[in-house]
């Protein structure tokens, strides 16, 4: 038995003992307790540097753990943005003090993180953001609004991008900050989505003061910092897919078709084959990305392929579920309503982390080397752009 086999055996034994009987949607207290146990057992931050609280192991151990955790119910949802995006960004471009202060509590589930990028007028074109940060003595003062902030209500900290220089082109006057979500100037309002839950929130900043040592990366270098976060986001969303049990998976849908006597129906079989092919394509693509990561090759923009494949797979799974289950798909027939929730959440995956259209643009431009989209505003100072409320200010 190799060391990796032994690692996998121990991981499965741990998961069997700790992650089999947890509720699918655990409350925050249970989720935090689970994260602490996961960390103490050595399975949180497997590849993260040991000096900041990680395990300092390789991508091979990470992959083995993910395989072992495939069928486990791990209530890690509230920590996904911290683990998938904020932590990796801090490790890539944070200061030594930031890494020492924030990484370990993030890995242990003691502090929850959110990503404060999107605004009402800045989603796909996030560089058009209007939240301002102005230097005032010993602090940056932030005013503005963010929207669609996942886990904003539970979060202790957020990675915020704000405009720090409106006199230069839009990509050049942005800075990334660590913001304390408990600051009295931060107001969080939940937004109800069509799953019936409040997964995301709108967040208002009123004169929030942020110390200069909470800048992540360079002042006015926030675009590069945001791109770092977004690359991690796409890889973690796309590759995370293989880790979670999906209520509309090929296995679940084949079983549903079998139990309804639909397996001989040619149209149903056709749909199941399509679902299987998409699932395999995503699995194989992710397996290849993992092998490359192990060999030291970073996925970069190819994370967008995994993200797009996942978004399309979830929509396809939702269509197949509607076809096979009919009204039961939305009628909470399965007791917990997991299929119904998967159906109403599926369209969100075609938006969150970048829309399918934007993923295709990125794949065309940065993976396939096709000509870039024209960007007529690339050299215009932000102040002169007609975006959001500036259109009104300019009287247009
Ligand atoms: C479940 C979920 C979770 C989210 N979590 C977060 C979060 O935690 N933090 C955060 O900051 N944001 C979050 N978001 C916001 C998300 O990043 C944005 O919704 C997304 O970037 C799209 O922006 P938008 O909604 O403003 O749409 P728009 O950018 O207005 O796009 C509208 C439509 O136009 C298309 N379009 C726009 N530009 C182009 C183009 N150049 N070429 C082709 N088509 C184009 C889009 O693809 C889309 O179909 C989340 C969204 C969802 C659904």
Coordinates of C-alpha atoms and ligand atoms in Angstrom, one line a residue:
X1 CA 0.0 0.0 0.0
X2 CA 1.4 3.4 -1.0
X3 CA 1.5 6.4 1.3
X4 CA -1.3 7.9 -0.8
X5 CA -3.5 4.8 -0.4
X6 CA -2.9 4.9 3.3
X7 CA -3.8 8.6 3.3
X8 CA -7.0 7.8 1.5
X9 CA -7.9 4.9 3.8
X10 CA -7.4 7.2 6.9
X11 CA -9.5 10.0 5.2
X12 CA -12.4 7.6 4.5
X13 CA -12.3 6.2 8.0
X14 CA -12.4 9.8 9.4
X15 CA -15.2 10.8 7.0
X16 CA -17.2 7.7 7.9
X17 CA -17.0 8.6 11.6
X18 CA -17.6 12.3 11.2
X19 CA -19.4 13.2 8.0
X20 CA -22.0 10.6 7.2
X21 CA -24.9 11.5 9.5
X22 CA -24.7 15.3 9.3
X23 CA -27.8 17.1 8.0
X24 CA -27.6 18.3 4.4
X25 CA -28.3 21.9 5.4
X26 CA -26.6 22.1 8.8
X27 CA -27.1 25.2 11.0
X28 CA -24.1 27.6 11.3
X29 CA -23.1 26.3 14.7
X30 CA -23.0 22.7 13.5
X31 CA -21.1 23.8 10.4
X32 CA -18.5 25.8 12.4
X33 CA -18.0 22.8 14.7
X34 CA -17.5 20.5 11.7
X35 CA -14.9 22.9 10.2
X36 CA -13.0 22.9 13.4
X37 CA -13.0 19.1 13.6
X38 CA -12.0 18.9 9.9
X39 CA -9.1 21.3 10.5
X40 CA -8.0 19.5 13.6
X41 CA -8.0 16.2 11.8
X42 CA -5.7 17.8 9.1
X43 CA -8.2 18.0 6.2
X44 CA -8.8 21.7 5.8
X45 CA -6.2 23.6 3.8
X46 CA -4.5 20.4 2.7
X47 CA -2.2 22.1 0.2
X48 CA -2.0 25.5 2.0
X49 CA 1.4 26.4 3.5
X50 CA 2.0 25.0 7.0
X51 CA 3.4 28.3 8.3
X52 CA 0.0 29.9 7.9
X53 CA -2.0 27.0 9.3
X54 CA -2.3 24.7 6.3
X55 CA -1.1 21.1 6.0
X56 CA 1.6 21.8 3.5
X57 CA 0.8 18.6 1.5
X58 CA 0.6 18.2 -2.3
X59 CA -2.3 18.4 -4.7
X60 CA -2.2 14.5 -4.8
X61 CA -3.4 14.3 -1.2
X62 CA -6.0 16.9 -1.9
X63 CA -7.4 14.9 -4.8
X64 CA -7.4 11.7 -2.7
X65 CA -9.3 13.5 0.0
X66 CA -11.8 14.9 -2.5
X67 CA -12.4 11.4 -3.9
X68 CA -12.9 10.0 -0.4
X69 CA -15.3 12.9 0.4
X70 CA -17.4 12.4 -2.8
X71 CA -20.4 11.0 -1.0
X72 CA -19.9 12.6 2.4
X73 CA -22.3 15.3 3.6
X74 CA -19.9 18.0 4.7
X75 CA -21.6 21.2 5.7
X76 CA -18.9 23.5 4.4
X77 CA -21.2 25.8 2.3
X78 CA -20.7 28.9 4.5
X79 CA -16.9 28.6 4.2
X80 CA -16.8 28.1 0.4
X81 CA -16.0 31.7 -0.6
X82 CA -13.3 32.0 2.1
X83 CA -11.7 28.6 1.2
X84 CA -12.1 28.9 -2.6
X85 CA -11.4 32.5 -3.2
X86 CA -10.5 34.8 -0.3
X87 CA -7.9 32.5 1.4
X88 CA -6.1 31.7 -1.9
X89 CA -6.1 35.5 -2.8
X90 CA -4.5 36.4 0.6
X91 CA -2.0 33.6 0.1
X92 CA -1.1 34.8 -3.4
X93 CA -0.9 38.6 -2.8
X94 CA -1.5 39.3 0.9
X95 CA 1.1 40.7 3.2
X96 CA 2.9 38.5 5.7
X97 CA 0.8 40.0 8.6
X98 CA -2.4 39.4 6.7
X99 CA -1.5 35.8 6.0
X100 CA -0.6 35.3 9.7
X101 CA -3.7 37.0 11.0
X102 CA -6.4 35.7 8.7
X103 CA -5.6 32.3 7.2
X104 CA -5.7 29.9 10.1
X105 CA -9.1 31.2 11.5
X106 CA -10.5 31.0 8.0
X107 CA -9.3 27.3 7.6
X108 CA -10.8 26.4 11.0
X109 CA -14.2 28.0 10.3
X110 CA -13.8 30.5 13.1
X111 CA -14.1 33.4 10.6
X112 CA -16.4 33.4 7.6
X113 CA -15.5 35.4 4.5
X114 CA -17.5 37.0 1.6
X115 CA -16.6 38.5 -1.7
X116 CA -17.7 42.1 -2.2
X117 CA -17.3 42.7 -6.0
X118 CA -20.7 43.0 -7.8
X119 CA -22.7 46.2 -7.7
X120 CA -26.1 47.2 -9.2
X121 CA -24.3 48.7 -12.2
X122 CA -21.2 46.5 -12.2
X123 CA -21.6 42.7 -12.7
X124 CA -20.0 41.2 -15.8
X125 CA -18.3 44.6 -16.2
X126 CA -17.1 44.7 -12.6
X127 CA -14.4 47.3 -13.4
X128 CA -17.3 49.8 -13.7
X129 CA -17.8 49.7 -9.9
X130 CA -18.7 52.9 -8.2
X131 CA -18.1 52.2 -4.5
X132 CA -15.5 54.8 -3.5
X133 CA -12.6 54.6 -1.0
X134 CA -11.1 58.0 -0.2
X135 CA -8.0 58.5 1.9
X136 CA -8.7 60.5 5.0
X137 CA -5.7 60.8 7.4
X138 CA -4.8 57.4 8.8
X139 CA -7.7 55.5 7.0
X140 CA -9.5 54.8 3.8
X141 CA -13.2 55.8 4.0
X142 CA -15.6 53.7 2.0
X143 CA -19.0 54.6 0.7
X144 CA -21.2 52.7 -1.7
X145 CA -23.3 49.6 -2.3
X146 CA -22.6 46.0 -3.3
X147 CA -25.1 43.3 -4.3
X148 CA -25.5 39.5 -4.7
X149 CA -23.0 39.0 -1.8
X150 CA -23.2 35.3 -0.9
X151 CA -23.0 34.6 2.8
X152 CA -22.8 38.3 3.5
X153 CA -25.0 37.9 6.6
X154 CA -22.8 35.3 8.2
X155 CA -19.5 36.8 7.1
X156 CA -17.0 38.3 9.5
X157 CA -14.7 39.7 6.8
X158 CA -15.0 40.5 3.1
X159 CA -12.7 41.1 0.2
X160 CA -13.9 44.5 -1.1
X161 CA -13.0 46.2 -4.3
X162 CA -13.5 50.0 -4.4
X163 CA -12.6 52.9 -6.6
X164 CA -9.6 54.8 -5.3
X165 CA -8.8 57.0 -8.3
X166 CA -11.6 58.1 -10.7
X167 CA -9.2 60.1 -12.9
X168 CA -7.5 57.1 -14.5
X169 CA -9.1 54.4 -16.8
X170 CA -11.5 52.2 -14.9
X171 CA -9.2 49.2 -14.6
X172 CA -6.4 51.2 -13.1
X173 CA -8.1 53.1 -10.2
X174 CA -9.4 50.2 -8.1
X175 CA -8.0 48.9 -4.8
X176 CA -8.8 45.7 -2.9
X177 CA -9.4 45.9 0.9
X178 CA -10.2 43.5 3.8
X179 CA -13.3 44.9 5.4
X180 CA -14.7 44.0 8.8
X181 CA -18.3 43.1 8.3
X182 CA -19.1 44.0 11.9
X183 CA -18.1 47.6 11.4
X184 CA -21.1 49.8 12.4
X185 CA -21.0 51.5 8.9
X186 CA -21.8 48.1 7.2
X187 CA -25.5 47.3 6.6
X188 CA -26.5 43.9 5.3
X189 CA -29.9 43.3 3.8
X190 CA -30.8 39.8 2.8
X191 CA -32.3 39.2 -0.7
X192 CA -34.8 36.4 -1.1
X193 CA -34.0 34.2 -4.1
X194 CA -36.3 31.8 -5.8
X195 CA -35.1 28.8 -3.8
X196 CA -37.0 30.6 -1.0
X197 CA -33.8 31.2 0.9
X198 CA -31.6 34.3 1.3
X199 CA -28.4 33.0 -0.2
X200 CA -27.2 36.5 -1.1
X201 CA -27.5 40.0 0.2
X202 CA -27.1 43.7 -0.6
X203 CA -24.5 45.5 1.4
X204 CA -24.3 49.2 2.1
X205 CA -21.1 51.0 3.2
X206 CA -21.5 54.3 5.1
X207 CA -18.2 56.0 6.0
X208 CA -16.6 52.7 6.8
X209 CA -13.0 53.4 7.9
X210 CA -10.3 50.8 6.8
X211 CA -6.7 50.9 8.0
X212 CA -4.1 51.1 5.2
X213 CA -2.6 47.8 6.3
X214 CA -5.8 46.1 5.2
X215 CA -5.1 46.9 1.5
X216 CA -4.6 43.6 -0.4
X217 CA -2.0 44.0 -3.1
X218 CA -1.2 47.5 -4.4
X219 CA -3.2 50.7 -4.0
X220 CA -4.8 51.2 -7.4
X221 CA -3.7 47.6 -8.3
X222 CA -7.0 46.1 -7.3
X223 CA -7.9 44.9 -10.8
X224 CA -5.0 42.5 -10.8
X225 CA -6.0 41.4 -7.3
X226 CA -9.7 40.9 -8.4
X227 CA -8.6 38.8 -11.4
X228 CA -6.6 36.6 -9.0
X229 CA -9.7 36.1 -6.9
X230 CA -11.9 35.4 -10.0
X231 CA -9.5 32.8 -11.4
X232 CA -9.5 31.0 -8.0
X233 CA -13.3 31.4 -8.0
X234 CA -13.8 29.7 -11.4
X235 CA -11.5 26.8 -10.6
X236 CA -13.0 26.3 -7.1
X237 CA -16.6 26.4 -8.4
X238 CA -15.9 24.2 -11.5
X239 CA -13.7 21.7 -9.7
X240 CA -15.8 21.7 -6.6
X241 CA -18.5 20.0 -8.6
X242 CA -17.1 16.6 -8.3
X243 CA -17.0 16.9 -4.5
X244 CA -20.7 17.4 -3.9
X245 CA -23.5 15.0 -4.2
X246 CA -26.0 16.3 -6.8
X247 CA -29.7 15.5 -6.5
X248 CA -30.0 15.7 -10.4
X249 CA -26.9 13.5 -11.1
X250 CA -27.0 10.7 -13.7
X251 CA -27.1 8.1 -11.0
X252 CA -30.1 9.8 -9.2
X253 CA -32.0 10.4 -12.4
X254 CA -31.4 6.9 -13.7
X255 CA -32.8 5.6 -10.4
X256 CA -35.8 7.9 -10.7
X257 CA -36.5 6.7 -14.3
X258 CA -36.2 3.1 -13.2
X259 CA -38.6 3.5 -10.3
X260 CA -41.1 5.2 -12.6
X261 CA -40.8 2.5 -15.3
X262 CA -39.4 5.0 -17.8
X263 CA -36.1 3.3 -18.5
X264 CA -37.3 1.8 -21.8
X265 CA -38.6 5.2 -23.0
X266 CA -36.3 6.1 -25.9
X267 CA -36.6 9.9 -25.3
X268 CA -35.7 9.4 -21.6
X269 CA -32.8 7.2 -22.4
X270 CA -31.5 9.9 -24.8
X271 CA -31.7 12.5 -22.1
X272 CA -29.9 10.3 -19.6
X273 CA -27.1 9.6 -22.1
X274 CA -26.7 13.3 -22.6
X275 CA -26.6 13.9 -18.9
X276 CA -24.0 11.1 -18.5
X277 CA -21.8 12.5 -21.2
X278 CA -21.8 16.0 -19.6
X279 CA -21.0 14.6 -16.2
X280 CA -18.1 12.5 -17.6
X281 CA -16.8 15.5 -19.6
X282 CA -16.7 17.6 -16.4
X283 CA -15.1 14.8 -14.4
X284 CA -12.4 14.1 -17.0
X285 CA -11.7 17.8 -17.5
X286 CA -11.3 18.3 -13.8
X287 CA -9.1 15.2 -13.5
X288 CA -6.9 16.6 -16.1
X289 CA -6.7 20.0 -14.4
X290 CA -5.8 18.3 -11.1
X291 CA -3.0 16.3 -12.8
X292 CA -1.7 19.5 -14.3
X293 CA -1.9 21.3 -10.9
X294 CA 0.1 18.3 -9.5
X295 CA 2.7 18.9 -12.2
X296 CA 2.9 22.6 -11.3
X297 CA 0.8 23.9 -14.2
X298 CA -1.8 26.4 -13.1
X299 CA -5.3 26.2 -14.7
X300 CA -5.5 30.0 -15.2
X301 CA -8.3 30.9 -17.6
X302 CA -9.1 27.2 -18.2
X303 CA -11.0 27.3 -14.9
X304 CA -13.7 29.0 -17.0
X305 CA -14.2 25.8 -19.0
X306 CA -14.9 23.8 -15.8
X307 CA -17.2 26.6 -14.5
X308 CA -19.1 26.6 -17.8
X309 CA -19.4 22.8 -18.0
X310 CA -20.8 22.8 -14.5
X311 CA -23.3 25.5 -15.1
X312 CA -24.5 23.7 -18.3
X313 CA -24.6 20.3 -16.5
X314 CA -26.8 21.7 -13.7
X315 CA -29.3 23.2 -16.1
X316 CA -29.3 20.0 -18.1
X317 CA -29.8 18.0 -14.9
X318 CA -32.8 20.3 -14.0
X319 CA -34.4 19.7 -17.4
X320 CA -34.0 15.9 -17.1
X321 CA -35.4 15.9 -13.6
X322 CA -38.4 17.9 -14.7
X323 CA -39.0 15.5 -17.6
X324 CA -38.7 12.3 -15.5
X325 CA -40.3 13.5 -12.2
X326 CA -42.9 15.8 -13.8
X327 CA -44.7 17.9 -11.1
X328 CA -42.9 15.8 -8.4
X329 CA -39.7 17.6 -9.3
X330 CA -41.0 20.8 -7.7
X331 CA -43.6 19.3 -5.3
X332 CA -41.1 18.4 -2.6
X333 CA -42.0 14.7 -3.2
X334 CA -38.6 13.6 -2.1
X335 CA -39.3 14.7 1.5
X336 CA -36.4 17.2 1.9
X337 CA -37.1 19.1 -1.3
X338 CA -33.6 18.7 -2.5
X339 CA -34.6 18.2 -6.1
X340 CA -36.9 21.2 -6.0
X341 CA -34.1 23.3 -4.6
X342 CA -31.6 22.1 -7.1
X343 CA -34.0 23.0 -9.9
X344 CA -34.5 26.6 -8.7
X345 CA -30.8 27.1 -7.9
X346 CA -29.6 25.8 -11.3
X347 CA -30.1 29.0 -13.2
X348 CA -28.0 30.9 -10.6
X349 CA -24.9 28.9 -11.5
X350 CA -25.1 30.3 -15.0
X351 CA -24.6 33.8 -13.4
X352 CA -22.7 33.5 -10.2
X353 CA -18.9 33.5 -10.6
X354 CA -19.4 35.0 -14.1
X355 CA -22.1 34.3 -16.6
X356 CA -22.0 31.6 -19.3
X357 CA -21.6 34.3 -22.0
X358 CA -18.6 35.8 -20.1
X359 CA -17.0 32.4 -19.6
X360 CA -17.3 31.8 -23.4
X361 CA -15.7 35.2 -24.0
X362 CA -12.8 34.3 -21.7
X363 CA -12.4 30.8 -23.3
X364 CA -12.4 32.4 -26.8
X365 CA -10.0 35.1 -25.9
X366 CA -7.6 33.5 -23.4
X367 CA -7.8 29.8 -24.0
X368 CA -8.4 29.6 -27.8
X369 CA -6.5 32.8 -28.6
X370 CA -9.4 34.3 -30.7
X371 CA -9.4 38.1 -31.2
X372 CA -10.4 40.1 -28.0
X373 CA -13.8 41.9 -27.7
X374 CA -13.4 45.6 -28.6
X375 CA -13.0 47.6 -25.4
X376 CA -13.5 51.3 -26.3
X377 CA -13.4 52.5 -22.7
X378 CA -10.0 51.0 -21.9
X379 CA -8.2 54.3 -22.1
X380 CA -10.9 56.7 -20.9
X381 CA -10.7 58.1 -17.3
X382 CA -13.4 56.5 -15.2
X383 CA -14.8 60.0 -14.4
X384 CA -15.7 60.6 -18.0
X385 CA -17.5 57.2 -18.6
X386 CA -21.2 57.1 -18.9
X387 CA -21.9 54.3 -16.4
X388 CA -24.6 53.8 -13.8
X389 CA -25.5 57.1 -11.9
X390 CA -22.7 59.0 -13.8
X391 CA -25.0 59.0 -16.8
X392 CA -27.5 61.1 -14.8
X393 CA -24.7 63.4 -13.4
X394 CA -23.6 64.1 -16.9
X395 CA -27.2 65.0 -17.9
X396 CA -27.3 62.4 -20.7
Ligands
LIG1 C1 -25.8 32.5 -6.9 C2 -25.0 33.7 -7.1 C3 -24.1 34.1 -6.2 C4 -23.3 35.3 -6.4 N1 -22.4 35.6 -5.4 C5 -21.7 36.7 -5.5 C6 -20.8 37.1 -4.5 O1 -20.6 36.4 -3.5 N2 -20.1 38.3 -4.6 C7 -20.2 39.1 -5.7 O2 -19.5 40.1 -5.8 N3 -21.1 38.7 -6.7 C8 -21.9 37.6 -6.6 N4 -22.8 37.3 -7.6 C9 -23.0 38.2 -8.7 C10 -22.5 37.7 -10.1 O3 -21.1 37.7 -10.1 C11 -23.1 38.5 -11.2 O4 -24.5 38.2 -11.2 C12 -22.5 38.2 -12.5 O5 -21.2 38.7 -12.6 C13 -23.4 38.9 -13.7 O6 -23.5 40.3 -13.4 P1 -25.0 40.9 -13.5 O7 -26.0 40.1 -12.7 O8 -24.8 42.4 -13.2 O9 -25.4 40.8 -15.1 P2 -25.0 41.7 -16.3 O10 -23.5 41.8 -16.3 O11 -25.8 42.9 -16.3 O12 -25.4 40.7 -17.5 C14 -26.7 40.6 -18.1 C15 -26.6 39.7 -19.3 O13 -25.8 40.3 -20.3 C16 -24.7 39.4 -20.7 N5 -23.5 40.1 -20.9 C17 -22.9 41.1 -20.2 N6 -21.8 41.5 -20.8 C18 -21.6 40.7 -21.9 C19 -20.5 40.6 -22.8 N7 -19.4 41.4 -22.8 N8 -20.6 39.7 -23.8 C20 -21.7 38.8 -23.8 N9 -22.7 38.9 -22.9 C21 -22.7 39.8 -22.0 C22 -24.5 38.5 -19.4 O14 -23.9 37.3 -19.8 C23 -26.0 38.3 -18.9 O15 -26.6 37.3 -19.7 C24 -23.6 36.1 -7.5 C25 -24.6 35.8 -8.4 C26 -25.3 34.6 -8.2 C27 -26.4 34.3 -9.2

